Amino acid sequence: MIKLSFISLHSVHKSELLPGVFFTCINTDKFKSGCITVNMLCGLSHETAAANALLPRVLRRGSKNLPDMESISAALDELYGVRLEPIVRKKGEIQSVGLYCDFPDDRYIPGGESVLERAVGIVGDILLNPYMPGGNFCSDYTESEKSNLIDDIRAAINDKRGYAVDRLLEEMCAGEAYGISKLGNESEAAEITAESLTARYNEIVRNSRIEIFYCGSADFERVKAALMSALAPLPGRKEAGLPVTNIIYSPVSDTPRHFKEKLDVSQGKLTVGFRIGDTMKNPNYPALMMFNAIYGGTISSKLFLNVRERLSLCYYASSMADKHKGVMLVSSGVEFANFNTALDEILIQLENIKNGDISDWEYTAAKRSVITSIKSALDRPGGLEELYFDTVVASVSYDPVDISDMIEAVTIRDVIDIASGVKLDSVYFLCGLDFTEDNSI
Amino acid sequence: MKLNEYKEINERLYTAKLPNGLPVFVVPKPGFHKKYAFFATDYGGVDRRFQLAGKWTDTPAGVAHFLEHKLFDTEDGNALERLSANGASPNAYTASDITAYYFECIDDFSENLEILLDFVSVPYFTKESVEKEQGIIDQEIRMVEDDPDFNLYYGLLKSLFKENPVRDSVAGTVESIKKITANTLYDCHKVFYAPSNMALCVVGDVDPSMVYDIAEKILPTEKSEIPLRDYGTKEGLSPVTANISKEMEVSLPIFLAGCKLTPGAHGQDVLRLEVISAIALELLCGHSSPFYHRLYAEGLINADFSASFDSTAGVAYTMFGGETRDPGRVFAELKKELSNLLSHGPDTALFERIKKAAIGSHIRALNSFGVLAASISEGHFKGFDPFTAPVILSKLTVDDISEFISKNLVSDNMAISIINPIK
C-alpha cells in the first residue's frame, strides 16, 4: 500500500516482507538523520514480561560478528556515531520489544560515505545472530543485564511522579494485563536463566508479530533491500496476528477504591484512575482526544487553570488518556493537607464537562492544541514513527495525518458524550512518613 | 538581514540587529509545519548581584525564575492561555545563566510571535499576584527537593564552589522567595530584559524580514547598557570538600563526581573548550571507552553512566555520574583511569572513531529546533558561532586532547556527591 500525504510532505509505503513481518517506510527528506525500529509484539503477561524486556538488552551485548560491547561501539562509531538501543514499549496490553537505531543521513556524511545499509546490517546482526556460545545466551551477559533490569525495576521509585502513576495502575488493574509494568517485576526477572531466555528468544523470533519502521530520506526499495538482507537469518515463520488488549468499561468495584502509601517525601502525589472504554479503535477517538485536552491535557485545560492556577493547590495537575486501553489518569503533586481539596476539584471539573460547561474558548484552544501536537509530531523522526506505530497497534486504516481533519469535526456534544462515559475507578495517594490524617481517605 | 550559509550541513542563518540592540536570528526550515520562536535573556539564577544606575544591588536567590513565572501575567489576562488558545505550545525555563520563553505552533505564527514579544517585554505584577505565585513556586521547590538528581547536582556544586552563586538552586529556597516583592521583579526586569541583553531566534518556514519587522514594531526602541554582574571573588581550583552525601528514597546509590576547570575566555574559546572537553570525556569514560566497558562488565555502572561539561558565571566544570552499588570504587577507578591516560596518552584509533561519532551527533542535533535556537542564543551571549563546532572538531588532534587533560582533569580538583538509599 502506498499513500502520499501532501500536507505532511512525507509518503508512506507498507508491505509484508515475510510472513508476520511488516514494514512501514515513512519517506521524507526533512531530517538530518534516519531511524529504524524493529519491534516484536507480545501480549503482556506475568510469565514473559521480564524476559521479553531483558531480551533486547542481552542482544545488545554481543552478536556472532560483534561479540562484545567494545566491538559493537567500534562499529557504530565508525559509521559516524550510529545509535543502537534496546527499546521496550507498552501499548495498551501489548509489550513491544526490539531495537531502535538512528544514524546521520547519507547526504550529510563527509566524503559521501553511505551509512544506511551498514547500519541496517548491524541491526539485523544484533537481533538475529546473537552471541550464543554452546547454543544459549552466555550466562555472563544474561546475569549482568538481569541485574541491570532489576535495578531499573527498583529505580522506578526514584521518580515519585512516575512511581505514583505506576502504583495506581498496578493496584487499579491488578487483575488485568494492563497492571503489569513494561519491564516486568523483580521476582519474575530473578527467575530468568540463560537457558530460559534462549527459549524465550527462539519463541519470539519465530512467532511474534514483527513491525519494522523506517523514517528517513532513502526510498522504499533501497531500505527494503537492506532489510531483506539483514533479515536473512530469521527462522521460518508463519503468519502472526496482533496481540489483543482487553477493554474494561466499568470500574472494578461499585465504590471507588482508595490506596495510600507512605514514603519519605516532602510533597504528596495524587493519582486518580478512570475507566473510559473508548480507544483509538473507536470512531469517536478524535472526541476522546478533545475531551482529554479540555479536561487536563494542556495548559489551557480545566485542571491546569483550576487546580493549579486558580486554587494554587499544586505545581502540576494533568490528565492522560491511554489510547489503546481506554483508561484515563490524572496525576498531580499536592501538599499532604490539600489532598482532599485537590481530589474534590479534580472530580468537580470532570462533572463540569459532563454538565456541558465547556466555553467556546476552551473548545477552540483544545482543538488547536490537539492539531498542533499531531502536526508537530510529523516534524520529528521519532514522532512520525510513534504515530504510525500507534495506528498499527490499533489496526486502524486511516493515516495519522487524517486525525487532524477528524478533530476539526468534533463538536462540544461529542466531548460531553465521552465525559459521560468516564467513571472513577481508583485513587492513589503517596504521602510523607509523618502524615497522620488517616481519616482523609 | 545578513545571510550565512553552511553548505556541508545544509543550513542557512539570517542575522540582524535592531536599533535597540536586539540580535535577531532566523533559521529557515522549508518543508516543516512547525515554527519555533525562542526569546531569551542573558539572565539566570547566578545573576544576583549587579549594577543598577551605577550602584551595586543584591537580590535574593530565585528572582530570575520567579520573573519567568510572573511574566506570563499581563494586564488583560495570561499570555500562556492566550498562546495556548491560539494553537501554540508555549513554555519557558530558567537556567543558571539564561531565561528563555518559547513556543512552537503550526498556524498564526506572526500573531503568536507578537504575543510572545509583548508579554516578555511588558511586565505586569501586583502584590496579590506575587503572593499567589509564591504558593505555586513553593510547591515547585518542594517537588524538586524530593528529586534525588536535584540533590545530587547541588550537592556537587556546593562541594566544588565556596561562594559562586552557581552553587545555589536556580529556583531559590522557600525562605529566599519570601523576600521577593513586585518591586524586586520590576527592577530586575528593567535591568536584564532590555533588548540589548536579549536574543530572538526563530526556526521554521518563515520570512526572516517579517520576524525582524514584528520585533521592531513590538519591542521598546531605547537601547540600554548591558548590566555588569558580580559572581563573587574568583575561587581557586580546589573543591570546598572532596565529598558530600545524603540519604534519600532511592533504590541504589547515585553519584555525581565533578572536576573544576580553568574557564575559557570569551568568544570562540568557550566553544573550543566545550568541543575539546566533550571529546576528552568520551575518551576517558564515554560509552566507547575501555573504562566504560570494564566497569559495565563488572556491574559497577550501567548505561545511565554519563559525563558532561558546563561553563557559566566565570566557572567551568565537568561532571561524571550514574548509578552504582559502590560510588567510592567508581570514583577511585575514574581517577586511576585518568592517571593512566596522562601517562600513556590517548589511544589514537579510539580518538579518530570518537571524532567521527561526534560529527554524527552534531548532524543529528540539527533536527531539534529547540536545540538549534538555544545554541544560537547561547552562542550570541557567550560570543561564539555554534555552527562552527564541526569545523573545530575536524581540526582537533590527539595533542589538543592530551593538553586539555593534563591541564584540566586534575584529581585534586575533583569532588563527589552521593545519594545513598535510606537504611
mmCIF file of C-alpha atoms in Angstrom, chain A residues 250-259 273 423-427:
data_model
loop_
_atom_site.group_PDB
_atom_site.id
_atom_site.type_symbol
_atom_site.label_atom_id
_atom_site.label_comp_id
_atom_site.label_asym_id
_atom_site.label_seq_id
_atom_site.Cartn_x
_atom_site.Cartn_y
_atom_site.Cartn_z
ATOM 1 C CA SER A 250 -16.791 -0.082 34.175
ATOM 2 C CA PRO A 251 -14.932 0.367 37.439
ATOM 3 C CA VAL A 252 -13.900 -2.865 39.099
ATOM 4 C CA SER A 253 -15.736 -2.046 42.325
ATOM 5 C CA ASP A 254 -19.046 -0.213 42.933
ATOM 6 C CA THR A 255 -17.395 2.373 45.145
ATOM 7 C CA PRO A 256 -14.093 3.948 44.135
ATOM 8 C CA ARG A 257 -11.079 2.150 45.611
ATOM 9 C CA HIS A 258 -8.523 4.131 47.602
ATOM 10 C CA PHE A 259 -4.869 3.233 48.004
ATOM 11 C CA GLY A 273 -7.679 6.440 37.623
ATOM 12 C CA LYS A 423 -16.115 6.578 35.580
ATOM 13 C CA LEU A 424 -13.881 6.950 38.622
ATOM 14 C CA ASP A 425 -12.213 3.640 39.465
ATOM 15 C CA SER A 426 -9.329 4.212 41.886
ATOM 16 C CA VAL A 427 -7.422 6.869 43.826
#
